[in-house]
Short mmCIF file of C-alpha atoms in Angstrom, two decimals:
data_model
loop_
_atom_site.label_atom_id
_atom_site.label_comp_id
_atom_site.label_asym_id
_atom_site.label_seq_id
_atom_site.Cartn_x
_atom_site.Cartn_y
_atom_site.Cartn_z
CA UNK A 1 -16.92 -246.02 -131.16
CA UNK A 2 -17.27 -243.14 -133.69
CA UNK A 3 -20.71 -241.94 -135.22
CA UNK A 4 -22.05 -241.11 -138.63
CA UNK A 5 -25.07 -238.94 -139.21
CA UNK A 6 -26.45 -237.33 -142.35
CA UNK A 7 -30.26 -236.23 -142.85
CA UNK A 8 -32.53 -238.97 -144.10
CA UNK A 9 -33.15 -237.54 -147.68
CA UNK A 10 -31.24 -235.18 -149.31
CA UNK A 11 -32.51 -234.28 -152.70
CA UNK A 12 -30.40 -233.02 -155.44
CA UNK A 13 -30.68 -231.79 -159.05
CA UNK A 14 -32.26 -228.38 -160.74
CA UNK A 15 -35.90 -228.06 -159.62
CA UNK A 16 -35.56 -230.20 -156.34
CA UNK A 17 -37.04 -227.33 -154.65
CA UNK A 18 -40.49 -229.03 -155.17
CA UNK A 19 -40.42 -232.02 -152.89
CA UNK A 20 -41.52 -229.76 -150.59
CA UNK A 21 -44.92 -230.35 -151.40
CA UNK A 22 -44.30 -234.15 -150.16
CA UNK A 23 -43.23 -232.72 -146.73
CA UNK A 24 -46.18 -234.33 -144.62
CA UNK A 25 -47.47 -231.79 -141.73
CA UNK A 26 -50.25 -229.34 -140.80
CA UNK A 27 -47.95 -226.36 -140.49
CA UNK A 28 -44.83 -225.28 -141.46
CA UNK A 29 -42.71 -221.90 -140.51
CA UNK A 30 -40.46 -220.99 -143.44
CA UNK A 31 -37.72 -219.21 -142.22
CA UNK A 32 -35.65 -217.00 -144.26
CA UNK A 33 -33.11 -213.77 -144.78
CA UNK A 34 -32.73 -210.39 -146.13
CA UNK A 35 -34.86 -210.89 -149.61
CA UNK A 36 -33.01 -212.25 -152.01
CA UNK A 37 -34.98 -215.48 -152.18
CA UNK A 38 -38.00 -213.39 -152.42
CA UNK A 39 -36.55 -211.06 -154.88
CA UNK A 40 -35.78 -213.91 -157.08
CA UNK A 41 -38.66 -215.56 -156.83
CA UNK A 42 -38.06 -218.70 -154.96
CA UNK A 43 -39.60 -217.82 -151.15
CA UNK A 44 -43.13 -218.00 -153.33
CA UNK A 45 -42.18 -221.27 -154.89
CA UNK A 46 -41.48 -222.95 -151.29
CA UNK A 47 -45.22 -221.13 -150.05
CA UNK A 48 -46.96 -222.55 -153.03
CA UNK A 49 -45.03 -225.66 -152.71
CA UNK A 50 -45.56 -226.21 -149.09
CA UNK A 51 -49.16 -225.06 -149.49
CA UNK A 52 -49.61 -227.67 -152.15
CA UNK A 53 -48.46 -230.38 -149.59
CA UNK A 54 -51.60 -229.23 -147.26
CA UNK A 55 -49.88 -227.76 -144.82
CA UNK A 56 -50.31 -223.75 -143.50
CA UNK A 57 -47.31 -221.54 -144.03
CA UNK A 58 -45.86 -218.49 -141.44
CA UNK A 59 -43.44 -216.76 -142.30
CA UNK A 60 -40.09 -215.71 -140.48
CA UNK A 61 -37.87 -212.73 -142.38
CA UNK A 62 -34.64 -211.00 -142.01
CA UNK A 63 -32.39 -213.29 -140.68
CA UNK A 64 -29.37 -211.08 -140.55
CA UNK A 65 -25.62 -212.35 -141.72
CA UNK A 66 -23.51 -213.71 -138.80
CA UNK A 67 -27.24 -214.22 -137.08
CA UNK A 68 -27.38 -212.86 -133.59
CA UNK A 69 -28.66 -214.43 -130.11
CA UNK A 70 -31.93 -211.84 -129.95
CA UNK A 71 -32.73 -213.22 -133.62
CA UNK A 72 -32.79 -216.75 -132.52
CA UNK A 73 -34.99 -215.86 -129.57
CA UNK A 74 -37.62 -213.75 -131.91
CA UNK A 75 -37.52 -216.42 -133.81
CA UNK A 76 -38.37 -219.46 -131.15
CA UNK A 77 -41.19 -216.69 -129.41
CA UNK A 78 -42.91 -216.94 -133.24
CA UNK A 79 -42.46 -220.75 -133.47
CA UNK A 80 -44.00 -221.11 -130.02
CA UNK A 81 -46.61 -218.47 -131.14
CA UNK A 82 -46.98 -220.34 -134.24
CA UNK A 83 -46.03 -224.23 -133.15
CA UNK A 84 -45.34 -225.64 -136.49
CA UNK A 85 -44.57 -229.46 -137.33
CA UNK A 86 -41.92 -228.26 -139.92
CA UNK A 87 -39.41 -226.33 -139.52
CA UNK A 88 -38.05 -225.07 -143.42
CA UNK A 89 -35.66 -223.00 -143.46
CA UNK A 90 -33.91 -221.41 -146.85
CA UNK A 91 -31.10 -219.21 -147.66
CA UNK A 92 -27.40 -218.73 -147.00
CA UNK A 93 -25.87 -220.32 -143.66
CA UNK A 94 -27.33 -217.27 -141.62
CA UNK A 95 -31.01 -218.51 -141.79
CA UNK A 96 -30.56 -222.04 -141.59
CA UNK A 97 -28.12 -222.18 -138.34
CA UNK A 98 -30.78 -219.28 -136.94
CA UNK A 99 -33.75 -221.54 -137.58
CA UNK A 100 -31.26 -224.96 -135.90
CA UNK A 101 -30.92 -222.65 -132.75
CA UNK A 102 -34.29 -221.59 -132.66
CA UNK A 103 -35.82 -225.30 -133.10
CA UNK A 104 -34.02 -225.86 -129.55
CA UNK A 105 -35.64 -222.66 -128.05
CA UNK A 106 -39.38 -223.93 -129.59
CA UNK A 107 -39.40 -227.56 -128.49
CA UNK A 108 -37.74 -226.36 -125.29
CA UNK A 109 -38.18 -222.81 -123.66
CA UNK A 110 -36.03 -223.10 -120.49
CA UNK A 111 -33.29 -224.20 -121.93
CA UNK A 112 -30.32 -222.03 -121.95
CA UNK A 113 -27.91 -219.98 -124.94
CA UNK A 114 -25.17 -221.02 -122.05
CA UNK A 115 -26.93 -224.93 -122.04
CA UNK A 116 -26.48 -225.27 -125.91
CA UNK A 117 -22.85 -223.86 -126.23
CA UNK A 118 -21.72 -226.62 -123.94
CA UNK A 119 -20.52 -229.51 -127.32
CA UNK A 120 -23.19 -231.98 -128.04
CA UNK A 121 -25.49 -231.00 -124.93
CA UNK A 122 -28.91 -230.36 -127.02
CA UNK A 123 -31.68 -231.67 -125.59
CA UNK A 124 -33.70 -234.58 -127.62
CA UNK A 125 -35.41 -232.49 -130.38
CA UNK A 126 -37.76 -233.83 -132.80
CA UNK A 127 -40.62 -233.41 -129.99
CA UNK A 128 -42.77 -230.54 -131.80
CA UNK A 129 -40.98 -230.28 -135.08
CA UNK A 130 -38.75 -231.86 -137.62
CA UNK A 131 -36.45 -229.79 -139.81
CA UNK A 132 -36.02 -229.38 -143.65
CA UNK A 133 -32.79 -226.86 -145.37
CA UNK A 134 -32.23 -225.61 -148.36
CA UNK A 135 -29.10 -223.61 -149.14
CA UNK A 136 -29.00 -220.84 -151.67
CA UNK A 137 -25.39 -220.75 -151.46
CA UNK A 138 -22.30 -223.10 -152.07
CA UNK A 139 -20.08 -223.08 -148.37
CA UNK A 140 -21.36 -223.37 -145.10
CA UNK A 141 -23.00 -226.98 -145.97
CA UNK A 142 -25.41 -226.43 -143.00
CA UNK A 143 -28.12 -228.29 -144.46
CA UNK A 144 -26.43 -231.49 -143.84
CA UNK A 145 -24.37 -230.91 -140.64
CA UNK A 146 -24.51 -230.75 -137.14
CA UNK A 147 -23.82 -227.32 -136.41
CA UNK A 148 -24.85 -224.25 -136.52
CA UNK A 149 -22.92 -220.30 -135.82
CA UNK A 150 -24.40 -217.65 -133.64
CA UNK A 151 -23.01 -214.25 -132.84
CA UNK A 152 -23.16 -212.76 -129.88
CA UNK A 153 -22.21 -208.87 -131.11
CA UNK A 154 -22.42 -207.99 -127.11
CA UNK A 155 -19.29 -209.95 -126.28
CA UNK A 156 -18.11 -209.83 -129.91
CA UNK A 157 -17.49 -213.68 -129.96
CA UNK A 158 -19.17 -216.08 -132.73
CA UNK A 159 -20.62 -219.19 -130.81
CA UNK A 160 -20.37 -222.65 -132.81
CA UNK A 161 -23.20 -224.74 -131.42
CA UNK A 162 -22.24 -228.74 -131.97
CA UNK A 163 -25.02 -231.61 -131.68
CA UNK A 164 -26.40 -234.39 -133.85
CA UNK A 165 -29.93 -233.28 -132.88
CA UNK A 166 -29.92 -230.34 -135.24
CA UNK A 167 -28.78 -232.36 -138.28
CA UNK A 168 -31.93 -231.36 -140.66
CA UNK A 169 -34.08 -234.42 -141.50
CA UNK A 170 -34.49 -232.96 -145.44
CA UNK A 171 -31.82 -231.41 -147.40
CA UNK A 172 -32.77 -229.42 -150.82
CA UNK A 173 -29.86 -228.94 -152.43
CA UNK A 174 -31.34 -227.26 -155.70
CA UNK A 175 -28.32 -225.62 -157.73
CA UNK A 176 -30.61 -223.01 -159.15
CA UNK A 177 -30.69 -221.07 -156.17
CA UNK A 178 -27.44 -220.40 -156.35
CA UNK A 179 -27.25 -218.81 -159.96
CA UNK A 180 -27.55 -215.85 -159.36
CA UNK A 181 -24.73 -215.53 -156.36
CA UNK A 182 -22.57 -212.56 -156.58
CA UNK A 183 -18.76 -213.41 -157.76
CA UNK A 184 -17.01 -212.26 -153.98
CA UNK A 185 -19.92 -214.56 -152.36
CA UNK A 186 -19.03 -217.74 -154.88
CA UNK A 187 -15.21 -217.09 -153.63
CA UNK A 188 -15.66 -216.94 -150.09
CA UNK A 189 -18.37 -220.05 -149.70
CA UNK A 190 -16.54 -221.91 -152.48
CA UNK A 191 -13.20 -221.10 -150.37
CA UNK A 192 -14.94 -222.11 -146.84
CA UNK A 193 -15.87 -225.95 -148.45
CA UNK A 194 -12.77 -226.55 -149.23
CA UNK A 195 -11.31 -225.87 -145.73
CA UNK A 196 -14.13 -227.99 -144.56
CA UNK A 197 -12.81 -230.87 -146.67
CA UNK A 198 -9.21 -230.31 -146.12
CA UNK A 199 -9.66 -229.71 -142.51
CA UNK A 200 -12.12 -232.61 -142.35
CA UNK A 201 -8.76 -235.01 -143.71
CA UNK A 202 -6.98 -234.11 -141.64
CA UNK A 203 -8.84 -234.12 -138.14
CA UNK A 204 -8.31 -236.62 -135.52
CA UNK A 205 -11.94 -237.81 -135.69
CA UNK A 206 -11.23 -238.32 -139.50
CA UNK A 207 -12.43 -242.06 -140.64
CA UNK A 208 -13.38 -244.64 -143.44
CA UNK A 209 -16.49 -243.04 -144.06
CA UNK A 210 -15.53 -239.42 -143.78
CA UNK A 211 -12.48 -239.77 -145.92
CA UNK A 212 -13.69 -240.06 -149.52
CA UNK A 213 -16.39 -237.72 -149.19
CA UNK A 214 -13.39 -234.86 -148.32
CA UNK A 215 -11.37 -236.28 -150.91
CA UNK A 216 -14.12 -235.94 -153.45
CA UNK A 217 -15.27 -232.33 -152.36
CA UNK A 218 -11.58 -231.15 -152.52
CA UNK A 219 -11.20 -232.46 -155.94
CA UNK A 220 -14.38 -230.97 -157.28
CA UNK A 221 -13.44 -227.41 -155.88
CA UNK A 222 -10.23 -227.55 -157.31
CA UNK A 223 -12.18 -228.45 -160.60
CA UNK A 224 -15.36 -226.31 -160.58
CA UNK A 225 -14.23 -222.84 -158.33
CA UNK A 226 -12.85 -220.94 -160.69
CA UNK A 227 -15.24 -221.49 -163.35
CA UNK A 228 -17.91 -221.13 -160.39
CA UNK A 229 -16.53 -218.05 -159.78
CA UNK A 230 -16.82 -216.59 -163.85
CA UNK A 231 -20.06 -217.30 -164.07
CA UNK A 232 -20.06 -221.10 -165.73
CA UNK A 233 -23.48 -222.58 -164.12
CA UNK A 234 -22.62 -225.98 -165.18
CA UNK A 235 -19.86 -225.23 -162.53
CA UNK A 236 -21.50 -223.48 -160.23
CA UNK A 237 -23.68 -226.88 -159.99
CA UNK A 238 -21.02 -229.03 -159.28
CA UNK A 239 -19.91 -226.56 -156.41
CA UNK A 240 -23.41 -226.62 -154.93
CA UNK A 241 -22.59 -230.57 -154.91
CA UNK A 242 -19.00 -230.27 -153.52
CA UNK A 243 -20.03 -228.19 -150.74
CA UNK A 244 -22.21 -230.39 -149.57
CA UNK A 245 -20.37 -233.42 -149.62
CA UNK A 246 -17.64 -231.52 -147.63
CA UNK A 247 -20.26 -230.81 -145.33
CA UNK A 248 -21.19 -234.52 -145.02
CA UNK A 249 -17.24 -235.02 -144.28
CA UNK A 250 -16.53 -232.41 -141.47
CA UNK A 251 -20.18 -232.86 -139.51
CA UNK A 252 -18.81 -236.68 -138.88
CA UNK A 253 -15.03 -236.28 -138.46
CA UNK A 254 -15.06 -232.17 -137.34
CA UNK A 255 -13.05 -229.41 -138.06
CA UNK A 256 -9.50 -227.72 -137.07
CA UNK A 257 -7.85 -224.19 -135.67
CA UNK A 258 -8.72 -222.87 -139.52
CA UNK A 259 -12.22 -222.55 -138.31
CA UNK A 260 -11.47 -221.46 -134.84
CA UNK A 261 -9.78 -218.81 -135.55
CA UNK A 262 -11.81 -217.69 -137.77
CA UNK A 263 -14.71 -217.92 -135.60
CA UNK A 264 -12.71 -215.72 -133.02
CA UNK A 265 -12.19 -213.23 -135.56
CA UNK A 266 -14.95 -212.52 -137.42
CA UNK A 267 -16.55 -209.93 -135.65
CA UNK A 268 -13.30 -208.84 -133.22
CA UNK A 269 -12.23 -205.78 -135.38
CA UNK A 270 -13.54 -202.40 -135.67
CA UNK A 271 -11.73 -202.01 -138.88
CA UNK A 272 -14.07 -204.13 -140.70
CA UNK A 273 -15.71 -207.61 -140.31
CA UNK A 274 -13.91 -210.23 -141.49
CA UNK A 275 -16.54 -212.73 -143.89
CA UNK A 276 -16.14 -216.65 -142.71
CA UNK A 277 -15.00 -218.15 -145.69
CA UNK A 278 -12.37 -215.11 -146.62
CA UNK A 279 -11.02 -215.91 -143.36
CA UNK A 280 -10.68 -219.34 -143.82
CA UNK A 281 -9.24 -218.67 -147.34
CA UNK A 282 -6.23 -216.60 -145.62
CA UNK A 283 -5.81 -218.64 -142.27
CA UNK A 284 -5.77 -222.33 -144.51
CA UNK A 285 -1.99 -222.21 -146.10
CA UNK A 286 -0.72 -220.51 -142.79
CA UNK A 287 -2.17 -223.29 -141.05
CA UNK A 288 -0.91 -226.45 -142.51
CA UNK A 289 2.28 -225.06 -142.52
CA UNK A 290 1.67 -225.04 -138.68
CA UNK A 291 -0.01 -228.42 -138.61
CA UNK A 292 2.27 -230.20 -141.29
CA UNK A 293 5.27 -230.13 -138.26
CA UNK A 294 2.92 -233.44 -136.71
CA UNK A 295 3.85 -236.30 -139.03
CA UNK A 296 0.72 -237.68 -138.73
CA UNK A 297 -0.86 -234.39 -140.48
CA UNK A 298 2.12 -233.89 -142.68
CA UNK A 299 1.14 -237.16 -144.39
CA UNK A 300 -2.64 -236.44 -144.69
CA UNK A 301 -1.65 -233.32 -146.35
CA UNK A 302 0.74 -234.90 -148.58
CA UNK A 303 -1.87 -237.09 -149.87
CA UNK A 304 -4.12 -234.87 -150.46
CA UNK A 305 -1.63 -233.57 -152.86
CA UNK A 306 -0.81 -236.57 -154.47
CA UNK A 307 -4.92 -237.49 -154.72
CA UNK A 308 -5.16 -234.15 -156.63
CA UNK A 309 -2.05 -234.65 -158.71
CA UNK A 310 0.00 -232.05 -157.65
CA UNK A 311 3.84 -231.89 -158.13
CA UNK A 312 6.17 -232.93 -155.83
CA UNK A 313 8.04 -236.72 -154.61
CA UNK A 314 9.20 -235.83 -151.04
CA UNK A 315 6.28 -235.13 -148.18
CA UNK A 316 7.52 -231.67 -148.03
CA UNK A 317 7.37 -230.73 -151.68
CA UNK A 318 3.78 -231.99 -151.91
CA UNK A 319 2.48 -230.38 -148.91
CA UNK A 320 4.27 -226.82 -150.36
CA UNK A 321 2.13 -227.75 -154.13
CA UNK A 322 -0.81 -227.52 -151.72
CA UNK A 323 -0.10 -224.52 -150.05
CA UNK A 324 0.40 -222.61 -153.29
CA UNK A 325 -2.54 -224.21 -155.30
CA UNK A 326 -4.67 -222.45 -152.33
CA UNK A 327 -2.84 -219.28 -152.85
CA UNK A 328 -3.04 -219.45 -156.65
CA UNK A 329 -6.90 -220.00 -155.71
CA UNK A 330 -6.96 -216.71 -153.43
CA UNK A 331 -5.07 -214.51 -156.17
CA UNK A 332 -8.04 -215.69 -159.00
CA UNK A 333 -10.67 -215.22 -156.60
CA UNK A 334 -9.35 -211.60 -155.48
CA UNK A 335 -8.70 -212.60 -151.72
CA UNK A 336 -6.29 -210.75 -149.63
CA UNK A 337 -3.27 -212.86 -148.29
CA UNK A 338 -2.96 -211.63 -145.00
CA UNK A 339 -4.83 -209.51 -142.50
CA UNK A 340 -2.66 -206.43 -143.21
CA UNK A 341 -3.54 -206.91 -146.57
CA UNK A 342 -7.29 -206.95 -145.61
CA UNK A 343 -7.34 -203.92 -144.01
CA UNK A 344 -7.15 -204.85 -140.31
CA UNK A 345 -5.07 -201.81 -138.13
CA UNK A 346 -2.20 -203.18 -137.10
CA UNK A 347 -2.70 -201.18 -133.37
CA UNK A 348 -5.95 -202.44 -132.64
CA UNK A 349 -4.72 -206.13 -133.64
CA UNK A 350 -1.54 -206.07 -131.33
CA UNK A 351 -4.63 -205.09 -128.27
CA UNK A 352 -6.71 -207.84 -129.17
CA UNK A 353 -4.89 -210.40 -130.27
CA UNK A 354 -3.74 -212.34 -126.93
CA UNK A 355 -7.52 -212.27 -126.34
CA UNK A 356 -8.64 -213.74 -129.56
CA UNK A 357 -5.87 -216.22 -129.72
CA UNK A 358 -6.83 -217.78 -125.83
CA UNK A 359 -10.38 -217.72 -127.38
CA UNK A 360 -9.35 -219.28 -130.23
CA UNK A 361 -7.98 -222.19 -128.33
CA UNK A 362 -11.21 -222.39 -126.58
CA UNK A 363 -12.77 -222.64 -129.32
CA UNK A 364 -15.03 -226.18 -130.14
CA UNK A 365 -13.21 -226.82 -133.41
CA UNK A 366 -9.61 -226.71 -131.54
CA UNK A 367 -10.31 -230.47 -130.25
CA UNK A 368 -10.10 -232.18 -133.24
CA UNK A 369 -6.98 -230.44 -135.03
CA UNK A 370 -4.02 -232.68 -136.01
CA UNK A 371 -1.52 -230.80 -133.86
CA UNK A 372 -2.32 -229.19 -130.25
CA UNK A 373 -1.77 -225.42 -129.74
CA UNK A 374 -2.05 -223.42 -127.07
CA UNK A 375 -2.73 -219.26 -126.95
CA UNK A 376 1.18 -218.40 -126.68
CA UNK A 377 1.34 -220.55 -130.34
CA UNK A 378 -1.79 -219.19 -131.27
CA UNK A 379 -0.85 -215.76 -131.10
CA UNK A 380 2.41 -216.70 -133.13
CA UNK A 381 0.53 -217.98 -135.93
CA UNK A 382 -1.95 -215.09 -135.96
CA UNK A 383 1.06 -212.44 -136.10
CA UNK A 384 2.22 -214.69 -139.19
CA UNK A 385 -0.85 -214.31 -141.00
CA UNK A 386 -1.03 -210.94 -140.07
CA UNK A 387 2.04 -209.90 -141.73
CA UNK A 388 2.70 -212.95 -144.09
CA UNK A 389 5.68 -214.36 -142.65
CA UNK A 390 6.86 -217.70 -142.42
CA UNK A 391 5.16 -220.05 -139.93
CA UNK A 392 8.80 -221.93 -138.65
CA UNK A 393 7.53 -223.19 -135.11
#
């Protein structure tokens, strides 16, 4: 038996941002990060809106990027201080996975960081609070999935927390919050939903319901990036739409080594952090290389291709098309190729790297990837990307 979740209403268009005033409650906690929405006017508009609804607003700020385990826990103390019936939370990924991990911490204080980064072992939320996301960028698709990413800087390891219980019950996905979204940030969120989708394929928990929703996000980045990325807002609507479709796809039928890697990587160099969806933007063409030697994944690929019209009539050709469309895609959107390229010293990588590549395995997303690896392989395909050579294993 397989299982298919999505939030109850997700509302979509320019100015959605106002069914939060149908929200029903008697408090709500807004939780939010470093300013921008405030800066640009909208963290008023969801007060006023709430407010209008009846309900009495607190405040939670500065969710950092990457958001860290002592955040969550501030965050849960002031929801317990607090004890809201709604949960909102608005912004990039960072806020909205914070606020998932710190609904679990409100409704129940004994539990455990330890308890939660055990797969799908959340306890029954929904006790105190319910939850309502809104996304002011175009990537992580966390307002409609059942995940959410939390750094531990400590052990310098990114945690992906997995349960249906912190699906959101409301998603606002409101493309004008995402106007004004610097070009590098359209790239790397606009490059981390289409891994989603692609991955999503391609997983082993892929199915009849998850299938055209990847299918339909991958076509609409391959459509709508670029012109995302230049500063066309009918486009950068259409990603807002596409991101969250992928996100619809991979919550249900999960994710690959793409993500697990990058998860593993993120914050593991001293030579400079390594943003999510830039990392999934290099890893992606080195990994179905790796993951096109299954058949089964060498086909899914393949049609992906073929869906998108790319050139090619054997398996093989197609699956190469995709690989360069994504690194056409990385060259227009300025992202480096490989991890030399980025910057990362090649000593400190050659330390670390058996590490992150046995952590990488361990990672949640591994699971569900068309072909299995273990850390010996994993290290082989991170010394690939690292210097950009072939991936013939």
């Amino acid at each position: 038996m397989s299982r298919f979740t999505l939030p109850r209403d997700i509302y979509h268009g320019k100015g959605c941002l106002a069914e939060l005033k149908n929200l029903k409650g008697k408090k709500a906690i807004l939780v939010v990060g470093g300013g921008s929405m405030k800066r640009q006017g909208f963290l008023d508009k969801a007060v006023e809106y709430l407010k209008e609804g009846g309900m009495e607003v607190s405040l939670f700020e500065g969710v950092e990027p990457d958001p860290s385990v002592e955040t969550v826990m501030k965050g849960a103390q002031a929801m317990r201080d607090f004890e809201p019936d709604w949960i909102v939370a608005m912004g990039g990924g960072s806020p909205i996975d914070a606020a998932k991990a710190m609904w679990a911490f409100y409704e129940y204080p004994d539990t455990t960081f330890e308890d939660l980064c055990i797969p799908f072992n959340f306890p029954e939320l929904r006790q105190k609070a319910k939850f309502a996301a809104i996304p002011s960028t175009s990537g992580t698709a966390t307002e409609v999935t059942a995940f959410s990413v939390i750094t531990d800087y400590a052990a310098g390891i990114k945690y992906p927390l997995a349960d249906f219980n912190i699906t959101p019950d409301v998603a606002i996905v409101d493309p004008e919050l995402v106007e004004a979204l610097p070009p590098k940030q359209v790239a790397y969120t606009g490059m981390d939903a289409l891994t989603h989708a692609i991955e999503a394929y391609v997983s082993t928990l892929h199915c009849a319901f998850t299938d055209p929703l990847a299918l339909q996000a991958i076509e609409m980045v391959f459509d709508y990036l670029p012109a995302s990325y230049n500063g066309n807002m009918t486009a950068r609507e259409e990603m807002h739409y596409a991101q969250c479709l992928a996100g619809m796809a991979f919550s249900n039928a999960l994710l690959g080594i793409v993500h697990s890697m990058a998860h593993k990587t993120g914050a593991a160099f001293s030579t400079g952090h390594i943003t999510h969806g830039c990392a999934n933007a290099m890893y992606l063409p080195f990994v179905i290389k790796y993951n096109a030697k299954e058949p089964a994944a060498a086909s899914r690929y393949a049609e992906i291709a073929r869906r998108m019209g790319l050139s090619g009539t054997s398996e093989q050709a197609l699956i190469n098309s995709l690989c360069e469309k994504i690194d056409d895609f990385n060259v227009k959107l300025n992202i480096p190729k490989t991890l030399k390229d980025f910057g990362i010293d090649e000593t400190e990588f050659k330390e670390k790297i058996a590490k992150i590549s046995e952590l990488a395995v361990g990672d949640a997303c591994t699971g569900s990837n068309p072909r299995t690896i273990d850390p010996a392989a994993m290290e082989k395909l991170f010394t690939c990307i690292y210097y950009g050579t072939e991936v013939d294993f």
